[in-house]
Coordinates of C-alpha atoms in Angstrom, one line a residue:
M1 CA -17.7 50.0 -37.7
R2 CA -16.7 51.5 -40.0
G3 CA -20.3 50.8 -42.3
F4 CA -21.6 54.7 -44.3
R5 CA -23.3 54.6 -40.3
I6 CA -21.9 53.2 -37.3
S7 CA -24.8 51.7 -34.8
V8 CA -26.3 53.7 -31.6
A9 CA -24.0 51.1 -30.1
S10 CA -21.2 51.3 -31.3
A11 CA -22.1 54.8 -31.2
C12 CA -22.6 54.7 -27.1
A13 CA -19.7 53.1 -27.6
T14 CA -17.3 55.4 -29.5
S15 CA -18.6 58.3 -27.2
A16 CA -20.6 58.7 -24.4
A17 CA -21.3 61.7 -25.0
L18 CA -23.2 61.0 -27.5
V19 CA -25.9 58.7 -25.9
C20 CA -27.9 58.7 -22.5
L21 CA -27.7 62.9 -22.2
A22 CA -31.2 62.4 -21.1
G23 CA -31.2 58.8 -21.1
A24 CA -31.3 57.8 -24.5
L25 CA -29.6 59.2 -27.5
V26 CA -31.2 62.6 -29.1
A27 CA -32.6 61.8 -33.0
L28 CA -31.7 64.1 -35.0
P29 CA -34.3 65.4 -36.8
S30 CA -34.2 64.0 -41.2
R31 CA -31.0 65.0 -43.1
V32 CA -33.1 64.0 -46.1
D33 CA -35.5 67.4 -47.4
A34 CA -39.0 67.7 -49.2
D35 CA -37.2 68.3 -52.1
D36 CA -34.9 65.1 -52.0
A37 CA -37.1 62.9 -49.8
A38 CA -38.7 60.8 -53.1
E39 CA -34.7 59.8 -54.4
P40 CA -33.3 58.6 -50.5
W41 CA -30.4 56.8 -52.9
S42 CA -29.2 59.2 -53.9
E43 CA -25.1 59.8 -53.8
A44 CA -25.0 63.1 -51.8
V45 CA -24.7 62.1 -48.3
I46 CA -25.1 66.1 -46.9
R47 CA -28.6 66.4 -47.4
E48 CA -29.6 69.3 -45.5
H49 CA -26.3 71.4 -43.8
V50 CA -26.7 72.4 -39.6
D51 CA -28.0 75.8 -39.1
I52 CA -25.2 77.8 -36.9
T53 CA -28.4 79.8 -35.4
K54 CA -30.6 77.1 -34.1
Y55 CA -27.4 76.7 -31.7
E56 CA -26.2 80.1 -30.8
H57 CA -26.7 79.8 -27.4
D58 CA -26.2 77.9 -23.9
L59 CA -27.4 74.3 -25.5
N60 CA -28.9 71.7 -22.9
A61 CA -28.7 68.1 -22.6
D62 CA -31.2 67.8 -25.5
E63 CA -29.5 69.5 -28.1
L64 CA -26.3 69.4 -27.2
G65 CA -26.8 66.2 -27.9
K66 CA -28.6 67.0 -30.9
L67 CA -25.5 68.9 -32.4
V68 CA -23.0 66.0 -31.4
E69 CA -25.1 63.6 -33.3
A70 CA -24.8 65.5 -36.4
G71 CA -21.2 66.0 -36.3
R72 CA -21.3 62.1 -36.2
L73 CA -22.9 62.3 -39.0
L74 CA -20.3 63.9 -40.6
F75 CA -17.1 62.6 -39.4
T76 CA -17.8 59.2 -40.5
D77 CA -19.9 59.9 -43.3
R78 CA -18.1 58.7 -46.8
F79 CA -18.3 62.3 -48.7
T80 CA -18.5 61.9 -52.7
S81 CA -18.6 64.0 -55.7
A82 CA -22.8 64.4 -55.3
D83 CA -21.5 67.0 -51.9
G84 CA -19.2 68.7 -53.6
M85 CA -15.8 66.3 -52.7
G86 CA -12.7 67.2 -54.1
R87 CA -10.7 70.8 -55.5
P88 CA -9.4 70.2 -58.8
L89 CA -8.9 74.3 -58.5
A90 CA -7.0 74.4 -54.7
T91 CA -5.1 73.4 -53.0
Q92 CA -4.1 72.6 -49.7
A93 CA -2.8 75.5 -48.6
I94 CA -4.5 77.3 -44.4
I95 CA -5.0 80.4 -46.7
P96 CA -6.6 79.8 -50.4
T97 CA -4.2 79.3 -52.5
K98 CA -5.6 78.0 -56.3
R99 CA -4.1 75.6 -58.1
K100 CA -1.5 75.8 -60.7
Q101 CA -2.8 73.6 -63.2
P102 CA -5.5 71.6 -63.0
V103 CA -6.2 68.9 -60.2
D104 CA -6.0 65.4 -62.9
A105 CA -7.0 62.9 -60.9
L106 CA -9.8 63.3 -57.7
F107 CA -7.7 61.5 -54.9
R108 CA -3.6 62.2 -54.5
R109 CA -0.8 61.0 -52.3
T110 CA 0.8 63.9 -52.4
A111 CA -1.4 66.9 -52.6
G112 CA -4.4 64.5 -51.8
M113 CA -7.0 65.1 -51.3
D114 CA -6.7 61.5 -50.2
A115 CA -9.6 60.3 -48.3
N116 CA -13.7 61.0 -48.4
S117 CA -14.4 61.0 -45.0
C118 CA -13.0 61.3 -41.6
E119 CA -12.9 58.4 -39.6
S120 CA -10.7 56.9 -43.5
C121 CA -7.4 58.9 -40.9
H122 CA -9.2 58.2 -37.6
N123 CA -10.6 54.5 -37.5
S124 CA -8.3 52.6 -35.1
P125 CA -8.9 51.1 -32.5
I126 CA -12.7 52.5 -32.5
V127 CA -14.6 55.8 -34.7
G128 CA -12.2 58.8 -33.1
A129 CA -8.6 57.5 -32.8
A130 CA -5.7 57.0 -35.5
A131 CA -4.7 55.3 -38.3
T132 CA -2.5 53.5 -38.9
F133 CA 1.3 53.8 -41.9
T134 CA -1.6 52.7 -44.3
G135 CA -3.2 55.9 -43.1
N136 CA -0.6 58.3 -43.4
A137 CA -1.0 62.1 -45.0
F138 CA 2.1 64.3 -47.0
V139 CA 1.3 68.4 -45.6
S140 CA 3.0 71.3 -47.0
E141 CA 2.1 75.0 -45.8
G142 CA 4.9 76.0 -48.7
F143 CA 2.7 77.7 -51.2
E144 CA 5.3 77.3 -54.2
S145 CA 5.0 73.9 -54.1
A146 CA 1.4 73.3 -52.4
D147 CA 0.4 71.2 -54.9
F148 CA 3.0 69.0 -55.1
E149 CA 3.2 66.6 -56.8
T150 CA 6.0 64.6 -55.2
L151 CA 6.3 62.5 -52.0
D152 CA 10.0 63.4 -51.9
G153 CA 10.8 65.2 -49.0
Q154 CA 11.7 68.3 -49.7
F155 CA 7.5 69.1 -50.9
S156 CA 5.6 67.0 -48.4
N157 CA 6.5 66.1 -44.8
E158 CA 5.1 62.2 -44.1
R159 CA 2.7 62.4 -40.7
G160 CA 0.9 60.1 -39.0
S161 CA -2.9 61.0 -37.9
V162 CA -3.3 61.1 -33.6
H163 CA -6.3 59.9 -32.2
L164 CA -9.2 62.6 -30.8
F165 CA -10.2 61.1 -27.6
G166 CA -10.0 63.7 -25.3
N167 CA -10.3 66.4 -27.1
G168 CA -12.4 68.8 -25.8
L169 CA -10.7 68.8 -22.3
L170 CA -7.0 70.2 -24.5
Q171 CA -8.9 72.6 -26.0
M172 CA -10.2 74.3 -22.7
L173 CA -7.0 73.2 -21.0
A174 CA -5.6 75.9 -24.1
R175 CA -7.6 79.0 -23.3
E176 CA -7.3 79.2 -20.1
M177 CA -3.1 79.1 -20.1
T178 CA -3.5 81.5 -23.2
A179 CA -5.7 83.3 -21.1
E180 CA -2.8 83.2 -18.2
L181 CA 0.2 83.5 -20.4
Q182 CA -1.5 86.7 -21.9
G183 CA -2.7 88.2 -18.2
E184 CA 1.6 87.3 -17.1
R185 CA 2.6 90.0 -19.6
D186 CA -0.7 92.8 -19.5
K187 CA 0.6 92.6 -16.8
G188 CA 4.6 93.1 -17.1
I189 CA 3.3 95.5 -19.9
A190 CA 1.5 97.8 -17.6
E191 CA 4.3 97.2 -14.6
A192 CA 7.5 97.6 -16.8
R193 CA 5.8 101.0 -18.5
K194 CA 4.8 103.0 -15.0
S195 CA 8.6 102.0 -13.5
G196 CA 9.5 103.0 -16.1
Q197 CA 12.4 100.0 -16.4
P198 CA 12.6 97.0 -18.4
V199 CA 10.4 94.2 -16.5
T200 CA 11.4 90.0 -16.7
I201 CA 8.1 87.9 -16.3
Q202 CA 8.7 84.1 -16.6
L203 CA 5.7 82.9 -17.6
A204 CA 3.9 79.3 -16.1
S205 CA 1.3 78.2 -16.6
K206 CA -0.6 75.1 -14.7
G207 CA 3.2 74.4 -13.5
V208 CA 4.1 74.3 -17.1
E209 CA 7.5 76.7 -17.8
F210 CA 6.9 78.7 -21.3
G211 CA 10.7 80.8 -20.9
S212 CA 10.2 84.3 -20.3
I213 CA 9.4 87.7 -21.8
V214 CA 10.6 91.4 -20.6
A215 CA 8.5 94.1 -20.6
Q216 CA 10.2 97.6 -21.5
P217 CA 8.6 101.2 -21.1
D218 CA 7.5 101.7 -24.4
G219 CA 5.8 99.1 -24.7
L220 CA 7.8 97.1 -26.5
V221 CA 8.4 93.6 -25.4
D222 CA 12.0 90.8 -25.9
F223 CA 11.2 87.2 -26.9
A224 CA 13.8 86.4 -26.9
G225 CA 13.3 83.9 -23.6
L226 CA 10.2 82.8 -25.3
D227 CA 10.0 78.8 -24.9
G228 CA 8.3 76.1 -26.3
I229 CA 5.1 78.9 -27.6
D230 CA 4.3 81.4 -29.9
Q231 CA 4.8 85.3 -29.0
D232 CA 0.9 85.9 -28.7
L233 CA 1.0 83.3 -25.8
I234 CA -1.7 81.4 -27.9
L235 CA -1.4 77.4 -26.9
R236 CA -2.1 75.6 -30.2
P237 CA -3.0 72.1 -28.6
F238 CA -3.4 69.4 -32.4
S239 CA -1.6 69.0 -35.3
Q240 CA 1.8 67.5 -33.9
K241 CA 3.9 70.7 -34.4
G242 CA 1.3 72.6 -32.7
V243 CA -0.1 74.5 -34.7
F244 CA -3.7 74.5 -34.8
G245 CA -5.7 76.6 -31.7
S246 CA -8.6 75.4 -31.3
T247 CA -10.7 72.4 -32.6
R248 CA -12.6 74.7 -35.3
Q249 CA -9.4 76.1 -37.0
F250 CA -8.3 71.6 -37.5
V251 CA -12.0 71.2 -38.7
V252 CA -11.7 74.1 -41.3
N253 CA -8.0 72.5 -43.1
A254 CA -8.5 69.5 -42.4
M255 CA -11.5 68.7 -44.5
N256 CA -10.1 70.8 -47.4
V257 CA -7.0 69.4 -47.2
H258 CA -8.1 65.4 -47.1
V259 CA -12.3 65.6 -47.7
G260 CA -12.0 68.8 -50.4
L261 CA -15.0 70.0 -48.6
E262 CA -14.7 74.1 -48.3
A263 CA -15.7 75.4 -45.2
T264 CA -18.0 78.8 -46.2
E265 CA -16.1 80.3 -43.3
R266 CA -12.1 80.7 -45.3
F267 CA -14.0 79.5 -48.7
G268 CA -16.2 81.5 -49.1
A269 CA -17.1 85.0 -51.7
R270 CA -16.2 86.9 -47.9
W271 CA -11.9 85.9 -48.7
T272 CA -12.1 85.2 -51.8
G273 CA -14.9 86.6 -53.4
T274 CA -16.6 83.7 -54.4
H275 CA -18.9 81.0 -53.0
D276 CA -16.9 78.0 -55.3
F277 CA -13.3 78.6 -55.1
D278 CA -12.4 74.6 -56.1
G279 CA -14.7 74.9 -58.9
D280 CA -15.7 72.0 -59.1
G281 CA -19.7 74.4 -59.6
H282 CA -21.2 72.7 -55.8
P283 CA -20.7 76.4 -54.0
D284 CA -20.7 77.0 -50.4
E285 CA -20.2 72.9 -49.1
F286 CA -19.3 73.4 -46.3
T287 CA -21.7 75.6 -43.3
P288 CA -20.4 76.8 -39.8
G289 CA -23.6 75.3 -39.0
D290 CA -21.2 72.3 -40.2
V291 CA -18.5 73.0 -39.0
S292 CA -19.9 72.9 -35.5
A293 CA -21.2 70.4 -35.1
T294 CA -18.2 68.7 -36.3
V295 CA -16.2 69.9 -33.3
A296 CA -18.7 69.2 -31.4
F297 CA -18.0 65.8 -31.9
I298 CA -14.3 65.7 -32.1
G299 CA -14.7 67.7 -28.4
T300 CA -16.9 65.0 -26.4
L301 CA -15.3 62.7 -27.4
P302 CA -14.1 60.8 -24.2
A303 CA -11.4 61.4 -22.3
P304 CA -8.8 57.5 -22.9
N305 CA -9.4 56.2 -19.2
R306 CA -6.6 53.8 -17.7
M307 CA -7.7 49.8 -18.1
V308 CA -7.1 47.3 -14.8
P309 CA -5.4 44.4 -15.8
D310 CA -7.3 40.6 -15.3
D311 CA -3.3 39.9 -14.7
Q312 CA -2.1 40.2 -11.6
R313 CA 1.3 40.1 -12.8
W314 CA 0.7 42.8 -15.4
V315 CA -1.9 44.7 -12.9
A316 CA 2.0 44.5 -9.6
A317 CA 3.8 45.7 -13.0
A318 CA 1.8 48.9 -13.4
K319 CA 2.5 49.4 -11.0
R320 CA 5.6 49.8 -10.3
G321 CA 6.9 51.1 -13.9
E322 CA 4.3 54.2 -13.1
Q323 CA 7.3 54.6 -10.5
V324 CA 9.9 54.1 -13.0
F325 CA 8.7 56.6 -15.4
A326 CA 8.5 58.9 -12.6
D327 CA 12.2 58.3 -11.6
L328 CA 13.7 58.5 -15.4
G329 CA 11.9 61.7 -16.2
C330 CA 9.6 61.0 -18.7
T331 CA 6.9 63.5 -16.2
A332 CA 9.4 66.4 -16.8
C333 CA 7.5 67.1 -19.9
H334 CA 4.3 63.6 -20.0
K335 CA 3.2 65.5 -16.7
P336 CA 0.8 63.2 -15.3
F337 CA -2.7 65.5 -15.0
L338 CA -3.2 69.5 -15.7
P339 CA -5.6 71.0 -13.8
L340 CA -8.5 73.1 -15.3
N341 CA -10.5 75.1 -14.6
S342 CA -14.2 75.4 -15.5
L343 CA -16.2 72.3 -18.2
K344 CA -17.3 75.2 -19.8
F345 CA -17.1 75.6 -23.7
S346 CA -18.1 77.8 -26.6
D347 CA -18.1 78.1 -30.3
P348 CA -16.5 79.8 -32.0
G349 CA -12.9 80.7 -28.8
P350 CA -12.4 83.7 -27.8
D351 CA -8.0 82.6 -29.9
D352 CA -10.2 81.4 -33.6
T353 CA -9.0 84.4 -36.6
A354 CA -9.3 85.8 -39.7
G355 CA -10.2 82.4 -42.1
T356 CA -12.4 80.4 -39.0
L357 CA -15.7 81.9 -37.5
R358 CA -15.0 84.5 -34.3
V359 CA -16.5 85.7 -31.6
G360 CA -17.5 88.8 -33.2
E361 CA -19.3 87.8 -35.9
V362 CA -21.8 85.5 -34.1
P363 CA -24.9 87.1 -32.1
Q364 CA -23.7 84.3 -30.0
P365 CA -21.4 81.4 -29.8
I366 CA -22.2 77.7 -29.3
T367 CA -22.5 77.3 -25.9
Y368 CA -22.5 74.6 -23.4
D369 CA -21.2 72.4 -20.3
Y370 CA -19.0 69.6 -21.4
G371 CA -20.2 68.4 -17.2
L372 CA -23.4 66.8 -19.4
L373 CA -21.7 64.6 -20.4
P374 CA -21.4 60.6 -17.4
W375 CA -17.6 60.7 -18.6
T376 CA -17.0 63.8 -17.7
K377 CA -18.0 63.2 -13.7
K378 CA -15.8 59.8 -13.2
L379 CA -12.6 61.9 -14.1
Q380 CA -11.3 63.2 -10.6
R381 CA -10.2 66.5 -9.3
N382 CA -7.6 68.4 -6.8
D383 CA -8.8 69.5 -3.4
Q384 CA -9.8 72.8 -4.7
G385 CA -12.1 71.3 -7.8
Q386 CA -10.7 71.3 -10.3
I387 CA -10.6 68.5 -12.5
L388 CA -7.4 67.0 -12.6
V389 CA -7.4 65.8 -17.0
P390 CA -4.8 63.2 -17.4
L391 CA -3.0 63.2 -19.7
F392 CA 1.0 62.5 -20.4
G393 CA 1.5 65.5 -21.3
D394 CA 2.1 70.1 -21.5
L395 CA 1.0 71.2 -23.9
K396 CA 4.1 73.1 -25.2
R397 CA 6.6 72.4 -28.3
H398 CA 9.3 70.7 -27.7
K399 CA 12.9 70.2 -29.6
I400 CA 12.8 65.9 -30.1
A401 CA 16.2 65.3 -32.1
D402 CA 19.6 66.5 -32.0
D403 CA 22.4 65.3 -34.3
S404 CA 22.9 62.1 -33.3
I405 CA 19.3 60.8 -32.3
N406 CA 17.8 62.7 -35.1
R407 CA 14.8 59.8 -35.9
L408 CA 11.2 61.1 -34.4
G409 CA 13.2 65.1 -36.8
N410 CA 13.8 63.5 -40.4
E411 CA 11.7 65.8 -42.1
L412 CA 12.9 68.3 -45.1
L413 CA 10.5 70.9 -44.2
A414 CA 9.6 73.0 -41.4
Q415 CA 5.9 74.5 -40.7
R416 CA 4.2 77.4 -40.1
F417 CA 7.7 78.4 -38.9
V418 CA 7.9 76.1 -36.3
E419 CA 11.4 73.8 -36.5
R420 CA 11.2 70.4 -38.5
D421 CA 13.3 69.6 -35.4
V422 CA 10.1 70.5 -33.3
F423 CA 7.1 69.2 -32.2
M424 CA 3.9 69.2 -29.5
T425 CA 4.5 66.8 -26.5
A426 CA 2.5 63.9 -27.5
E427 CA -0.2 63.5 -25.0
L428 CA 0.3 59.8 -23.4
W429 CA -3.9 59.0 -22.7
G430 CA -4.9 56.4 -25.1
V431 CA -1.0 54.9 -26.2
G432 CA -1.6 51.3 -25.2
S433 CA -4.3 52.0 -27.7
T434 CA -2.6 53.5 -30.7
A435 CA 0.7 51.9 -31.7
P436 CA 2.4 52.2 -34.4
Y437 CA 4.6 55.4 -33.0
G438 CA 6.1 58.7 -34.4
H439 CA 5.8 61.2 -36.2
R440 CA 5.5 59.3 -39.4
N441 CA 3.7 55.6 -37.7
D442 CA 7.0 54.5 -38.5
I443 CA 7.8 52.9 -35.1
T444 CA 5.5 49.7 -34.3
T445 CA 6.9 49.5 -30.3
L446 CA 7.2 51.7 -27.3
D447 CA 10.6 50.2 -26.3
E448 CA 12.0 52.0 -29.7
V449 CA 10.3 55.3 -29.6
I450 CA 11.7 56.5 -26.3
R451 CA 14.9 55.1 -28.0
A452 CA 14.1 57.6 -30.7
H453 CA 14.2 60.2 -28.3
G454 CA 16.7 62.8 -28.6
G455 CA 17.0 67.2 -27.9
E456 CA 15.2 67.4 -24.5
G457 CA 14.7 64.3 -24.1
T458 CA 18.0 62.9 -24.4
T459 CA 18.6 62.1 -20.6
A460 CA 15.2 60.5 -19.7
R461 CA 15.9 58.2 -23.0
N462 CA 19.5 58.4 -21.5
A463 CA 18.1 57.5 -18.5
F464 CA 15.7 54.0 -20.0
I465 CA 18.3 53.0 -21.5
A466 CA 20.4 52.9 -18.5
A467 CA 17.6 51.2 -16.0
T468 CA 17.5 47.6 -16.1
D469 CA 15.5 45.0 -17.6
A470 CA 12.8 44.3 -15.1
D471 CA 12.7 48.4 -14.8
R472 CA 12.0 49.2 -18.6
S473 CA 9.2 46.2 -18.6
A474 CA 7.1 47.9 -16.1
L475 CA 7.6 51.0 -17.6
I476 CA 5.9 49.6 -21.1
A477 CA 3.4 47.4 -18.3
F478 CA 2.0 50.7 -17.2
L479 CA 2.1 53.0 -20.4
K480 CA 0.2 50.2 -21.6
T481 CA -2.5 50.2 -19.7
L482 CA -2.9 54.2 -21.2
V483 CA -6.4 53.3 -23.5
I484 CA -8.9 54.9 -25.7
P485 CA -12.4 54.0 -24.0
Q486 CA -14.6 51.0 -26.3

């Protein structure tokens, strides 16, 4: 599974989106161009960049299959220095920032790089999933420590990787919720201007409450009552702190931080004045088409599902455990379903910002319908026809640690203005496949990680501790049925 290429059979297991869109895997045109044809042993694995102009329209099933397969190769390829892997003069900072001094090694466990493949950190139990403690990364957004040389927690946060299955559904949920919240804000501002009086706006979308804001008659907005979201009201569902608003932003950042391939849309001449920002002699290393293909692969990984155990005792315990999960208050944050109106996806999206390709910078975004994918047809719908996304989350940030229970808030650094004891609700779909747990992948059991909840999770945590042994066991039995498809 972790070889240079995964087989067609393995690709099918990894994502039904990659196969059988029209009955079989769509063959990707050769990535070896005419100049390289005589040297198939070349140590560069990117022989031909993805041409984004071929996909800037509504894709049919065959076209989507080709784009996804191109993304699979980019996700699983083990890049080399011949591809431009490495960033000798660039740091991991979000905004392109030069190193204070040249790096003295290609791979580092401090400021990186720390991988030469996306699969390196997303591989267990299958490509696109998470990693164990050995796959942890060290990240810092402070420009004063962007090229830190120590693992000291004063300079970096140690993080475990998370699985990427169901990523596309999370992205579409976040877009719909963002549009709804911003619409309520704009409506309140208009009402305040018309009435000449302050207007309090209760913000909620898809059953998730985000506090309130107060619109003033002069158009100013008081955000003091806002909860779990940034003031621009954009949901950022990716990363453990919720700081990436789109898969595209996530890919652009991760390729630089972990692999040392700089995307031209952030590190190219338009923003930095040079085609080789990291100074390794390889210009324009990761093109907009490469990013779009990687986005398509990640976004079409199927949603985690529920395993039906062979052991009838487990079946009965899991049924009881699902009720216990609700009774203890876990569903206040880990909501079993959020409703999604549409499976239509576009890339770049409406909330992509500077440093990431934006809608106004392309003739037309790449658009495709997740309804083309076999696994989406298995998702439940409500009586309104909405797709019920079984994420067991709420796409919201919560304070998850306090002075007495701080195991899940043991970082010393804030990230992108998100306080150190505040994290995104972890979606529990797939949790049965992704041990160990916690932000550092350093908690080995589900029982332990539940007991580690502080802050807003304290009430549910205390209820779990006070429950009977049988109820606690049943809850674990239920969580262990939430698995990544293989």
